[in-house]
Coordinates of C-alpha atoms in Angstrom, one line a residue:
Chain M
X1 CA 156.7 -114.2 41.2
X2 CA 154.3 -115.9 43.6
X3 CA 154.8 -113.2 46.8
X4 CA 151.9 -115.5 48.2
X5 CA 149.3 -114.8 49.9
X6 CA 150.8 -111.7 52.0
X7 CA 147.7 -110.4 54.5
X8 CA 144.9 -112.8 55.7
X9 CA 142.3 -110.3 55.4
X10 CA 142.7 -106.9 53.3
X11 CA 139.6 -104.1 54.1
X12 CA 139.3 -101.2 51.2
X13 CA 137.6 -97.9 53.0
X14 CA 136.6 -96.0 49.6
X15 CA 137.1 -97.9 46.3
X16 CA 137.6 -95.4 43.7
X17 CA 140.7 -95.0 41.7
X18 CA 143.4 -96.6 44.2
X19 CA 141.5 -99.3 45.9
X20 CA 139.8 -100.5 42.6
X21 CA 143.2 -100.9 41.2
X22 CA 144.5 -102.6 44.8
X23 CA 141.7 -105.4 45.2
X24 CA 142.6 -106.2 40.7
X25 CA 145.3 -106.8 41.8
X26 CA 145.7 -108.4 45.4
X27 CA 143.3 -110.9 43.5
X28 CA 144.7 -111.9 40.1
X29 CA 148.4 -112.4 42.1
X30 CA 146.2 -113.8 45.6
X31 CA 147.8 -110.9 48.0
X32 CA 145.2 -111.6 49.8
X33 CA 143.3 -114.7 51.3
X34 CA 140.3 -111.9 51.5
X35 CA 139.3 -108.6 50.4
X36 CA 136.3 -107.0 51.6
X37 CA 135.6 -103.5 50.9
X38 CA 133.1 -100.5 52.1
X39 CA 131.9 -97.8 50.3
X40 CA 129.8 -94.4 51.6
X41 CA 127.0 -95.0 48.3
X42 CA 125.2 -98.7 47.5
X43 CA 126.1 -98.1 44.2
X44 CA 130.2 -98.0 44.8
X45 CA 129.0 -101.3 46.7
X46 CA 127.5 -103.1 44.2
X47 CA 129.9 -102.1 41.3
X48 CA 133.0 -103.1 43.2
X49 CA 131.2 -106.5 43.8
X50 CA 130.4 -106.5 39.7
X51 CA 133.7 -106.1 38.9
X52 CA 135.0 -108.1 41.0
X53 CA 137.4 -106.3 43.0
X54 CA 137.3 -106.6 46.2
X55 CA 135.4 -110.9 47.1
X56 CA 132.8 -109.3 49.6
X57 CA 131.5 -105.5 50.8
X58 CA 129.6 -104.4 53.8
X59 CA 128.0 -101.0 54.8
X60 CA 129.2 -99.7 57.2
X61 CA 133.4 -98.9 57.4
X62 CA 133.6 -100.7 61.7
X63 CA 131.9 -104.2 59.9
X64 CA 133.8 -104.5 56.9
X65 CA 137.6 -104.4 60.1
X66 CA 136.0 -106.5 61.5
X67 CA 138.9 -109.9 61.6
X68 CA 141.7 -107.8 59.6
X69 CA 145.1 -108.0 59.6
X70 CA 145.4 -105.5 57.1
X71 CA 143.1 -101.7 56.6
X72 CA 143.6 -99.2 54.4
X73 CA 142.6 -95.9 54.8
X74 CA 140.9 -94.7 50.4
X75 CA 139.1 -92.2 50.4
X76 CA 140.2 -88.1 50.5
X77 CA 142.0 -87.1 53.3
X78 CA 139.1 -84.3 54.5
X79 CA 137.7 -88.3 55.7
X80 CA 139.9 -89.5 57.4
X81 CA 139.4 -88.5 60.7
X82 CA 135.7 -89.4 61.2
X83 CA 137.0 -93.4 59.5
X84 CA 139.5 -94.0 62.1
X85 CA 137.1 -92.2 65.1
X86 CA 134.7 -94.6 63.5
X87 CA 137.3 -98.2 63.0
X88 CA 139.5 -97.6 65.9
X89 CA 137.0 -99.8 68.4
X90 CA 136.7 -103.0 66.0
X91 CA 140.3 -102.9 65.1
X92 CA 142.0 -106.5 65.3
X93 CA 144.6 -106.7 68.0
X94 CA 147.9 -106.6 65.9
X95 CA 146.7 -105.1 62.4
X96 CA 148.4 -102.6 60.4
X97 CA 146.5 -99.5 59.2
X98 CA 147.6 -97.6 55.9
X99 CA 146.2 -95.1 53.4
X100 CA 146.5 -94.1 50.7
X101 CA 147.0 -90.6 51.2
X102 CA 148.9 -88.1 49.1
X103 CA 149.5 -85.8 52.1
X104 CA 151.5 -87.8 55.2
X105 CA 151.5 -85.1 57.8
X106 CA 147.7 -83.9 58.2
X107 CA 147.0 -87.9 57.9
X108 CA 148.5 -88.8 60.6
X109 CA 147.4 -85.7 62.7
X110 CA 144.1 -87.0 61.3
X111 CA 143.9 -90.7 61.9
X112 CA 147.1 -91.3 64.6
X113 CA 145.4 -90.3 67.4
X114 CA 142.3 -92.5 67.1
X115 CA 143.8 -96.2 66.5
X116 CA 144.3 -98.5 69.8
X117 CA 147.4 -99.5 71.2
X118 CA 148.9 -102.7 69.7
X119 CA 147.7 -101.5 65.9
X120 CA 150.1 -100.8 64.0
X121 CA 149.7 -97.3 62.1
X122 CA 151.9 -97.0 58.3
X123 CA 150.7 -94.6 56.2
X124 CA 151.7 -95.0 52.6
X125 CA 151.5 -93.0 49.2
X126 CA 151.0 -95.1 46.1
X127 CA 152.3 -92.3 43.7
X128 CA 149.9 -93.5 41.2
X129 CA 147.0 -92.8 40.2
X130 CA 145.2 -90.9 36.1
X131 CA 143.1 -89.1 35.8
X132 CA 139.9 -90.8 35.8
X133 CA 138.8 -91.5 38.5
X134 CA 135.8 -94.4 40.5
X135 CA 136.5 -98.5 41.2
X136 CA 135.0 -98.3 37.3
X137 CA 137.9 -96.9 36.5
X138 CA 140.9 -98.8 37.9
X139 CA 142.9 -101.2 36.2
X140 CA 145.2 -104.2 38.3
X141 CA 148.6 -102.7 36.5
X142 CA 148.8 -98.8 37.9
X143 CA 151.4 -99.1 40.6
X144 CA 154.0 -101.7 37.8
X145 CA 157.0 -99.5 38.2
X146 CA 155.9 -96.5 39.6
X147 CA 157.2 -95.7 43.6
X148 CA 154.9 -96.0 47.3
X149 CA 155.8 -94.3 49.7
X150 CA 156.1 -95.6 53.4
X151 CA 155.6 -93.0 56.2
X152 CA 155.8 -95.3 59.3
X153 CA 156.5 -92.4 61.8
X154 CA 157.7 -95.1 64.0
X155 CA 155.7 -98.4 63.2
X156 CA 157.3 -102.1 64.3
X157 CA 159.6 -102.6 61.6
X158 CA 157.6 -105.4 61.0
X159 CA 155.0 -104.6 60.2
X160 CA 156.8 -101.8 57.8
X161 CA 158.7 -105.0 56.0
X162 CA 154.8 -106.2 55.0
X163 CA 152.8 -103.5 54.0
X164 CA 156.3 -103.4 51.8
X165 CA 156.2 -106.6 50.8
X166 CA 152.3 -106.3 49.4
X167 CA 153.0 -102.8 47.9
X168 CA 156.4 -105.0 46.7
X169 CA 153.8 -107.6 45.2
X170 CA 151.6 -104.5 44.0
X171 CA 153.9 -103.3 41.3
X172 CA 155.6 -101.2 43.1
X173 CA 158.7 -99.8 43.8
X174 CA 158.8 -98.3 48.1
X175 CA 160.4 -96.0 49.8
X176 CA 160.4 -94.6 52.5
X177 CA 160.6 -91.0 53.6
X178 CA 160.0 -88.4 57.1
X179 CA 156.4 -87.1 56.5
X180 CA 156.8 -83.9 56.1
X181 CA 159.3 -84.1 53.6
X182 CA 157.5 -86.1 51.5
X183 CA 154.5 -83.5 51.9
X184 CA 157.3 -81.2 50.5
X185 CA 158.0 -83.3 48.0
X186 CA 154.4 -84.1 46.3
X187 CA 153.5 -80.1 46.3
X188 CA 156.9 -80.1 43.7
X189 CA 156.2 -82.7 42.6
X190 CA 152.4 -82.9 42.1
X191 CA 150.3 -80.3 44.3
X192 CA 151.8 -77.4 42.5
X193 CA 151.6 -78.5 38.7
X194 CA 147.7 -79.5 39.8
X195 CA 146.4 -76.4 41.1
X196 CA 149.1 -75.1 38.8
X197 CA 147.6 -76.3 35.7
X198 CA 143.6 -76.1 37.8
X199 CA 144.4 -72.6 37.6
X200 CA 144.8 -72.7 33.3
X201 CA 142.1 -74.3 32.8
X202 CA 139.7 -72.4 34.6
X203 CA 141.7 -69.3 32.6
X204 CA 141.3 -70.2 30.0
X205 CA 137.4 -71.0 30.3
X206 CA 136.7 -67.8 31.2
X207 CA 137.6 -66.0 28.4
X208 CA 135.1 -64.3 26.2
X209 CA 137.4 -63.7 23.3
X210 CA 138.5 -66.9 22.9
X211 CA 135.2 -68.8 22.8
X212 CA 135.1 -72.4 24.4
X213 CA 134.8 -74.4 20.8
X214 CA 138.7 -71.9 19.5
X215 CA 139.9 -73.6 23.0
X216 CA 139.3 -76.9 22.2
X217 CA 139.8 -77.4 18.7
X218 CA 143.1 -75.7 19.4
X219 CA 144.1 -77.5 22.2
X220 CA 146.0 -80.0 20.6
X221 CA 149.6 -77.0 21.1
X222 CA 150.4 -78.2 24.3
X223 CA 146.8 -77.2 27.1
X224 CA 145.4 -79.8 26.6
X225 CA 147.9 -81.3 28.6
X226 CA 147.2 -79.5 31.2
X227 CA 143.4 -80.6 31.1
X228 CA 144.2 -84.5 31.4
X229 CA 145.9 -82.6 35.3
X230 CA 142.8 -80.8 35.8
X231 CA 140.2 -83.2 34.9
X232 CA 141.3 -84.9 38.4
X233 CA 138.6 -85.7 41.2
X234 CA 138.0 -82.2 42.5
X235 CA 137.4 -83.5 46.1
X236 CA 140.9 -85.7 46.5
X237 CA 142.7 -82.1 45.4
X238 CA 140.2 -80.1 47.5
X239 CA 141.2 -81.7 50.5
X240 CA 145.1 -82.1 49.3
X241 CA 145.4 -78.8 49.4
X242 CA 144.0 -77.9 52.3
X243 CA 146.0 -80.1 54.1
X244 CA 149.5 -79.2 52.6
X245 CA 149.1 -75.4 53.2
X246 CA 151.7 -74.7 54.4
X247 CA 155.1 -76.3 51.1
X248 CA 151.7 -76.2 48.5
X249 CA 152.1 -72.3 49.1
X250 CA 155.8 -72.7 49.4
X251 CA 155.8 -73.7 46.4
X252 CA 153.7 -71.3 44.2
X253 CA 155.2 -68.2 46.4
X254 CA 158.6 -69.8 44.7
X255 CA 156.6 -71.0 41.8
X256 CA 155.5 -66.5 40.6
X257 CA 159.0 -65.7 41.7
X258 CA 160.1 -67.2 39.1
X259 CA 157.0 -66.3 36.7
X260 CA 157.9 -63.1 37.2
X261 CA 161.1 -63.3 36.6
X262 CA 160.0 -65.0 33.1
X263 CA 157.2 -62.4 32.9
X264 CA 160.2 -59.4 32.9
X265 CA 162.3 -61.6 30.3
X266 CA 160.1 -61.7 27.8
X267 CA 158.7 -57.7 28.6
X268 CA 162.2 -56.5 28.2
X269 CA 163.4 -59.0 25.1
X270 CA 165.7 -60.4 27.3
X271 CA 166.5 -63.6 24.9
X272 CA 169.8 -64.9 26.0
X273 CA 168.4 -65.2 29.8
X274 CA 164.7 -67.2 28.8
X275 CA 166.8 -69.6 26.1
X276 CA 169.3 -69.7 29.1
X277 CA 166.4 -70.6 31.1
X278 CA 164.2 -73.4 28.4
X279 CA 167.5 -75.1 27.5
X280 CA 168.7 -76.3 31.3
X281 CA 164.8 -77.1 31.9
X282 CA 165.4 -80.0 29.1
X283 CA 168.0 -81.7 31.0
X284 CA 164.9 -83.1 33.6
X285 CA 163.2 -84.4 31.1
X286 CA 166.0 -86.5 30.1
X287 CA 166.4 -87.7 33.4
X288 CA 162.7 -88.5 34.1
X289 CA 162.5 -90.4 31.0
X290 CA 166.1 -92.1 31.7
X291 CA 164.4 -93.2 35.3
X292 CA 161.7 -95.3 33.5
X293 CA 159.2 -93.1 34.8
X294 CA 157.8 -91.9 31.3
X295 CA 158.1 -93.0 27.9
X296 CA 160.4 -90.9 25.3
X297 CA 157.6 -91.4 22.2
X298 CA 156.3 -88.1 21.3
X299 CA 153.0 -87.2 22.8
X300 CA 153.8 -89.7 25.6
X301 CA 153.0 -91.6 22.0
X302 CA 149.3 -90.9 21.3
X303 CA 147.7 -92.4 18.8
X304 CA 146.5 -89.8 16.5
X305 CA 143.0 -89.0 17.1
X306 CA 140.3 -90.2 14.4
X307 CA 140.3 -88.3 10.8
X308 CA 136.8 -85.6 11.0
X309 CA 136.8 -84.8 7.6
Chain S
X1 CA 142.0 -90.0 -1.4
X2 CA 144.3 -89.4 -4.2
X3 CA 144.6 -85.3 -3.7
X4 CA 147.9 -86.2 -7.0
X5 CA 150.9 -83.4 -6.8
X6 CA 149.2 -79.2 -5.8
X7 CA 152.8 -78.1 -6.8
X8 CA 154.7 -78.0 -9.2
X9 CA 157.8 -77.1 -6.0
X10 CA 157.9 -76.6 -2.7
X11 CA 161.5 -75.1 -1.6
X12 CA 161.7 -75.4 2.4
X13 CA 163.7 -72.6 4.4
X14 CA 164.8 -75.1 7.8
X15 CA 163.8 -78.8 7.8
X16 CA 162.9 -79.2 12.2
X17 CA 160.7 -80.9 12.8
X18 CA 157.8 -79.6 10.8
X19 CA 159.5 -78.7 7.0
X20 CA 160.6 -83.2 8.2
X21 CA 157.0 -84.2 8.8
X22 CA 155.5 -82.1 5.6
X23 CA 158.5 -83.7 3.2
X24 CA 157.7 -86.8 4.3
X25 CA 154.0 -86.2 4.1
X26 CA 154.2 -84.8 0.1
X27 CA 156.1 -87.1 -0.5
X28 CA 154.5 -90.2 0.5
X29 CA 151.3 -88.9 -1.0
X30 CA 152.8 -87.5 -4.2
X31 CA 151.7 -83.6 -3.3
X32 CA 154.9 -81.7 -4.9
X33 CA 156.8 -82.1 -8.3
X34 CA 159.4 -81.6 -6.4
X35 CA 160.5 -81.4 -2.9
X36 CA 163.7 -80.0 -2.7
X37 CA 165.1 -77.8 1.0
X38 CA 167.6 -75.7 2.3
X39 CA 168.7 -75.7 5.0
X40 CA 171.7 -73.4 7.4
X41 CA 173.4 -76.2 8.6
X42 CA 175.4 -79.2 6.3
X43 CA 174.7 -81.5 8.3
X44 CA 171.7 -81.0 8.4
X45 CA 170.8 -80.8 5.3
X46 CA 172.5 -84.2 4.8
X47 CA 170.2 -85.7 7.2
X48 CA 167.5 -84.9 5.2
X49 CA 168.9 -86.2 1.9
X50 CA 169.5 -89.5 3.7
X51 CA 165.5 -89.5 5.6
X52 CA 164.3 -89.0 2.5
X53 CA 162.4 -85.9 3.4
X54 CA 163.4 -83.8 0.5
X55 CA 164.8 -84.6 -3.2
X56 CA 167.3 -82.4 -4.0
X57 CA 168.9 -79.9 -1.3
X58 CA 170.9 -77.0 -1.5
X59 CA 172.9 -74.5 0.2
X60 CA 171.1 -71.1 0.5
X61 CA 167.5 -70.2 0.9
X62 CA 168.4 -68.1 -2.1
X63 CA 169.1 -71.3 -5.2
X64 CA 166.1 -73.4 -3.3
X65 CA 163.0 -70.6 -4.1
X66 CA 164.7 -71.1 -7.3
X67 CA 161.2 -71.9 -9.2
X68 CA 159.5 -72.7 -6.3
X69 CA 154.9 -72.1 -6.8
X70 CA 155.6 -72.5 -3.6
X71 CA 157.9 -71.3 -0.3
X72 CA 157.1 -72.6 3.1
X73 CA 159.7 -70.7 5.8
X74 CA 160.1 -73.7 8.7
X75 CA 162.8 -71.3 10.6
X76 CA 162.3 -70.0 14.2
X77 CA 160.1 -66.3 14.3
X78 CA 163.1 -64.7 14.6
X79 CA 165.5 -65.7 11.4
X80 CA 161.9 -64.9 9.3
X81 CA 163.0 -61.4 8.4
X82 CA 166.3 -62.0 7.0
X83 CA 165.1 -65.1 5.0
X84 CA 162.5 -63.2 3.5
X85 CA 165.6 -60.2 2.1
X86 CA 167.6 -62.9 1.3
X87 CA 165.0 -65.0 -0.8
X88 CA 162.9 -61.8 -2.1
X89 CA 164.5 -60.8 -5.2
X90 CA 164.8 -64.3 -6.6
X91 CA 161.5 -65.9 -5.8
X92 CA 159.1 -67.2 -9.0
X93 CA 156.7 -64.5 -10.0
X94 CA 152.6 -65.9 -8.8
X95 CA 154.5 -67.8 -6.4
X96 CA 153.4 -68.7 -3.1
X97 CA 155.3 -68.4 0.3
X98 CA 153.9 -69.3 3.3
X99 CA 155.0 -70.1 6.8
X100 CA 155.2 -72.3 10.1
X101 CA 155.2 -69.9 12.9
X102 CA 153.1 -70.5 16.1
X103 CA 152.9 -66.0 16.6
X104 CA 151.4 -64.0 12.7
X105 CA 151.3 -60.5 13.5
X106 CA 155.2 -60.8 13.9
X107 CA 155.4 -63.3 10.7
X108 CA 153.5 -60.8 9.0
X109 CA 155.5 -57.8 10.2
X110 CA 158.3 -59.1 9.1
X111 CA 157.8 -61.2 6.2
X112 CA 155.2 -58.9 4.3
X113 CA 157.5 -55.8 3.7
X114 CA 160.0 -58.2 2.4
X115 CA 158.2 -60.1 -1.1
X116 CA 158.0 -58.1 -4.1
X117 CA 154.5 -57.5 -5.8
X118 CA 153.0 -60.8 -7.8
X119 CA 153.8 -62.7 -5.5
X120 CA 150.8 -64.1 -2.8
X121 CA 151.3 -64.1 0.6
X122 CA 150.1 -66.7 3.0
X123 CA 150.7 -67.6 5.9
X124 CA 150.2 -70.6 8.0
X125 CA 150.3 -72.8 11.4
X126 CA 149.9 -75.7 11.8
X127 CA 148.8 -76.7 15.9
X128 CA 150.3 -79.7 15.7
X129 CA 154.0 -81.0 16.9
X130 CA 155.5 -83.0 20.0
X131 CA 158.4 -82.1 22.2
X132 CA 161.3 -83.9 19.4
X133 CA 163.0 -81.5 17.2
X134 CA 164.9 -82.1 13.9
X135 CA 164.5 -83.6 10.4
X136 CA 164.5 -86.8 11.9
X137 CA 161.5 -86.4 14.9
X138 CA 159.3 -85.5 11.6
X139 CA 156.8 -87.5 10.4
X140 CA 154.1 -88.3 7.6
X141 CA 151.0 -88.8 10.0
X142 CA 151.9 -84.9 12.6
X143 CA 149.8 -83.1 10.8
X144 CA 147.0 -86.2 11.1
X145 CA 143.4 -84.8 12.6
X146 CA 145.5 -81.2 13.8
X147 CA 144.1 -77.7 12.7
X148 CA 146.3 -75.6 10.4
X149 CA 145.5 -71.8 10.6
X150 CA 145.5 -69.8 7.9
X151 CA 145.7 -65.7 8.3
X152 CA 146.0 -64.7 4.8
X153 CA 145.2 -61.0 5.1
X154 CA 144.3 -59.8 1.6
X155 CA 145.8 -62.9 -0.2
X156 CA 144.0 -63.7 -3.7
X157 CA 141.3 -66.4 -3.0
X158 CA 143.1 -68.5 -5.2
X159 CA 146.3 -69.1 -3.4
X160 CA 144.7 -68.8 -0.3
X161 CA 143.0 -72.5 -1.6
X162 CA 145.8 -73.5 -3.3
X163 CA 147.1 -74.1 0.0
X164 CA 144.3 -75.4 2.1
X165 CA 144.2 -78.3 -0.4
X166 CA 147.9 -78.6 0.9
X167 CA 147.3 -79.1 4.0
X168 CA 143.9 -81.0 4.4
X169 CA 146.2 -83.9 1.9
X170 CA 148.5 -83.5 4.0
X171 CA 145.8 -84.8 7.1
X172 CA 144.9 -81.4 8.4
X173 CA 141.7 -79.7 9.0
X174 CA 142.0 -75.9 7.9
X175 CA 141.0 -73.0 9.1
X176 CA 141.1 -68.7 8.6
X177 CA 141.3 -66.8 11.1
X178 CA 142.1 -62.5 12.1
X179 CA 146.0 -63.0 13.1
X180 CA 146.1 -60.6 16.5
X181 CA 142.9 -63.1 16.9
X182 CA 145.2 -66.0 16.4
X183 CA 148.1 -65.3 18.6
X184 CA 145.1 -64.6 21.3
X185 CA 143.8 -67.5 21.0
X186 CA 147.2 -69.7 20.8
X187 CA 148.7 -67.3 23.5
X188 CA 146.2 -69.7 26.2
X189 CA 145.8 -72.9 24.0
X190 CA 149.7 -73.1 24.1
X191 CA 151.9 -69.9 24.1
X192 CA 151.3 -69.5 28.4
X193 CA 151.0 -73.2 28.9
X194 CA 154.4 -73.6 27.8
X195 CA 155.9 -71.1 30.4
X196 CA 154.0 -71.9 32.7
X197 CA 155.8 -75.9 32.7
X198 CA 159.3 -74.7 31.9
X199 CA 158.6 -72.3 35.0
X200 CA 157.2 -75.2 37.1
X201 CA 160.3 -77.2 36.0
X202 CA 162.4 -74.4 36.1
X203 CA 161.6 -75.1 40.2
X204 CA 162.0 -78.0 40.3
X205 CA 165.5 -78.3 39.5
X206 CA 166.2 -75.2 41.6
X207 CA 164.9 -76.0 45.0
X208 CA 168.2 -77.9 46.6
X209 CA 166.6 -79.5 49.2
X210 CA 163.9 -81.4 47.4
X211 CA 166.8 -83.7 45.1
X212 CA 167.1 -84.5 41.3
X213 CA 166.6 -87.6 41.3
X214 CA 163.5 -87.4 44.4
X215 CA 161.6 -85.2 41.2
X216 CA 162.3 -87.4 38.9
X217 CA 161.4 -90.5 40.8
X218 CA 157.9 -88.5 42.3
X219 CA 157.8 -87.5 38.7
X220 CA 154.7 -89.9 37.5
X221 CA 152.8 -87.8 40.0
X222 CA 151.6 -85.0 36.8
X223 CA 155.2 -83.1 36.8
X224 CA 156.2 -85.3 34.5
X225 CA 153.5 -83.8 32.0
X226 CA 155.0 -80.3 32.8
X227 CA 158.8 -82.1 31.5
X228 CA 157.1 -82.6 28.7
X229 CA 155.8 -79.8 27.3
X230 CA 159.4 -77.5 28.3
X231 CA 161.8 -80.3 27.2
X232 CA 160.4 -78.1 23.0
X233 CA 163.3 -76.2 21.4
X234 CA 164.5 -73.6 23.1
X235 CA 164.6 -71.2 20.4
X236 CA 161.8 -71.9 18.9
X237 CA 160.1 -71.1 21.7
X238 CA 162.5 -67.8 23.1
X239 CA 161.0 -66.7 19.8
X240 CA 157.3 -67.3 20.2
X241 CA 157.1 -65.5 23.9
X242 CA 159.3 -62.6 21.9
X243 CA 156.8 -62.8 19.0
X244 CA 153.6 -62.4 21.1
X245 CA 154.5 -60.7 24.0
X246 CA 151.3 -58.4 24.5
X247 CA 148.4 -61.9 24.4
X248 CA 151.3 -63.8 25.8
X249 CA 151.6 -60.9 29.2
X250 CA 148.3 -60.1 29.0
X251 CA 147.6 -64.0 29.5
X252 CA 150.3 -64.0 32.2
X253 CA 148.9 -62.3 33.9
X254 CA 144.8 -63.1 33.5
X255 CA 146.6 -66.2 34.8
X256 CA 148.3 -64.6 37.7
X257 CA 145.1 -62.9 39.3
X258 CA 143.4 -66.2 39.0
X259 CA 146.5 -68.4 40.2
X260 CA 146.0 -65.7 43.3
X261 CA 142.6 -66.5 44.3
X262 CA 143.5 -69.7 44.3
X263 CA 146.2 -70.2 46.4
X264 CA 144.3 -67.0 49.0
X265 CA 141.7 -70.2 49.0
X266 CA 143.7 -72.1 49.9
X267 CA 145.1 -70.5 52.3
X268 CA 142.1 -69.4 54.0
X269 CA 141.1 -72.8 53.8
X270 CA 138.0 -72.4 51.4
X271 CA 137.0 -75.8 50.3
X272 CA 134.2 -75.3 48.6
X273 CA 135.7 -72.4 46.3
X274 CA 138.3 -75.4 45.2
X275 CA 136.0 -78.0 45.2
X276 CA 133.7 -76.2 42.2
X277 CA 136.7 -74.4 40.6
X278 CA 138.1 -77.6 40.2
X279 CA 134.5 -79.7 39.0
X280 CA 134.7 -76.4 36.9
X281 CA 137.6 -77.3 34.4
X282 CA 136.5 -80.8 34.1
X283 CA 133.9 -79.9 31.1
X284 CA 136.5 -78.2 29.2
X285 CA 138.8 -81.6 29.1
X286 CA 135.6 -83.7 28.2
X287 CA 134.7 -81.4 25.4
X288 CA 138.4 -81.7 23.8
X289 CA 138.4 -85.5 24.5
X290 CA 134.5 -85.1 22.2
X291 CA 135.8 -82.9 19.8
X292 CA 138.4 -85.7 19.2
X293 CA 141.5 -82.9 19.7
X294 CA 143.1 -86.0 22.5
X295 CA 142.5 -89.5 23.4
X296 CA 140.5 -90.1 26.8
X297 CA 142.7 -93.0 27.2
X298 CA 144.1 -93.0 31.0
X299 CA 147.5 -90.7 31.3
X300 CA 147.4 -90.8 27.3
X301 CA 147.4 -93.9 27.1
X302 CA 150.6 -94.4 27.9
X303 CA 152.4 -98.3 28.7
X304 CA 153.2 -98.4 32.5
X305 CA 157.3 -98.1 32.3
X306 CA 159.4 -101.1 32.1
X307 CA 159.6 -102.2 36.2
X308 CA 163.8 -102.2 36.7
X309 CA 163.2 -104.2 40.0

């Protein structure tokens, strides 16, 4: 598609799955004059260079942002404030600061106050990822056909458009959203489902009468889908829940209410209620497949596992 | 592997995903002299013949079981008693009756009393399936490397061994289990996760502030895994919950207790508790992958969807 160079120098602060995938895509398609990265540990920095996801790494975030026209904070949400404080004095005038956090109101509150005048702040959330983490898990097509949500909160239109152009060039569809609305929508589509999956896997792990080995052997029955979600990065998810507390607790409250109604239907033998409920939920799956957001292949098109006997 | 003909005539009562996959596999590998099928609707019977998953269909279950040395009940659990009553007078002496129901204690109670002396009853549960239903969703490799659990409850060893041989020839690993234990294990690995997924999808569908379209567009964030589970057959699942009431409610009780503890940690800002919990649940995923019960490919190896803009 030949989008060309969109930013002269992009600084990636934090080098995990998302930054890794951004770096690989920007380098593959020549979207940035230079990609500079930084991470807390020397091991991650070396790995990032080895994987070719940035041109150069620096030991500190302050060094990384020097002369960058785009700075992307790719650290867990709970670390954003400290990073913003550190980089603020070193930002180039006119630079855009963005992030990839899964919550937006808390990031705006943590980062916004530290940024100097003349810097554009355009928070972003690429709704994409896998259960794997670390720069070695990145791949350049991670964002293809996924949505990237911008919550610009008053940033200059030109800066917003330029960032949107980068995300489109990296394969995403782009939408704008109000931060609180973003946090509520994501509480439904992501945060509550993750907490529920973590909980169910935790329950299985706890049950002494059902040995680990049985839970694992017979996991094909639905549970294994939950374990995938519950294998996501613990630090990232701790921070998501702590920083999107209200919306997550609201959705979990609705969930519990509904779960109790279904439990009551099971207890009283109300088969019609259960059947109606289960019929209604089928429709939403069809919508997701029609929208190109998931595969219609059975079991997600998983290949059958190797036969062990 | 050349297992050869294991039964001379297999009668499949009910022709959905499981029966369809059994029929295709038995025919592919020559495991049965003849496969006879029956289903309530003419449309399903015609489809089964068209798909080549049985040699012959009959209008009634009574006709289908005549002369069969294996009869497999592949109907929803709630329909098992009526089918058993219908076929009982027509069963060949020495025949084996089995089933593929996801609960075992209730099936034993529903079917057992109807069967005449001289017939072997070997309940079975192939722990395999997809979110799709109907005979057209069947495929011959559905059972490869999945477990099939037999709960023979006192049946003759010879009859149990022969059925185990058939399931192994269809690709499964085979285990024996006590019926109540089976129902508890499956409540953990399958029944509770399904109810939870149905609930979460129902909540999303209900939320008026979060439009359908947003839930669908941003579903890549975890929710879409739930929608797959919640697209499973409503009749089958209604019957599973009604017939495995006690174990399901017990596990859901444990789940709710645990969910409340996590909600409390979110509310009070107890990041250490959340982090420890989320770290522990990662291990179980590794176990499942090592046991060959799921793929390690990110997002289950889903292909990225088509780019829509």
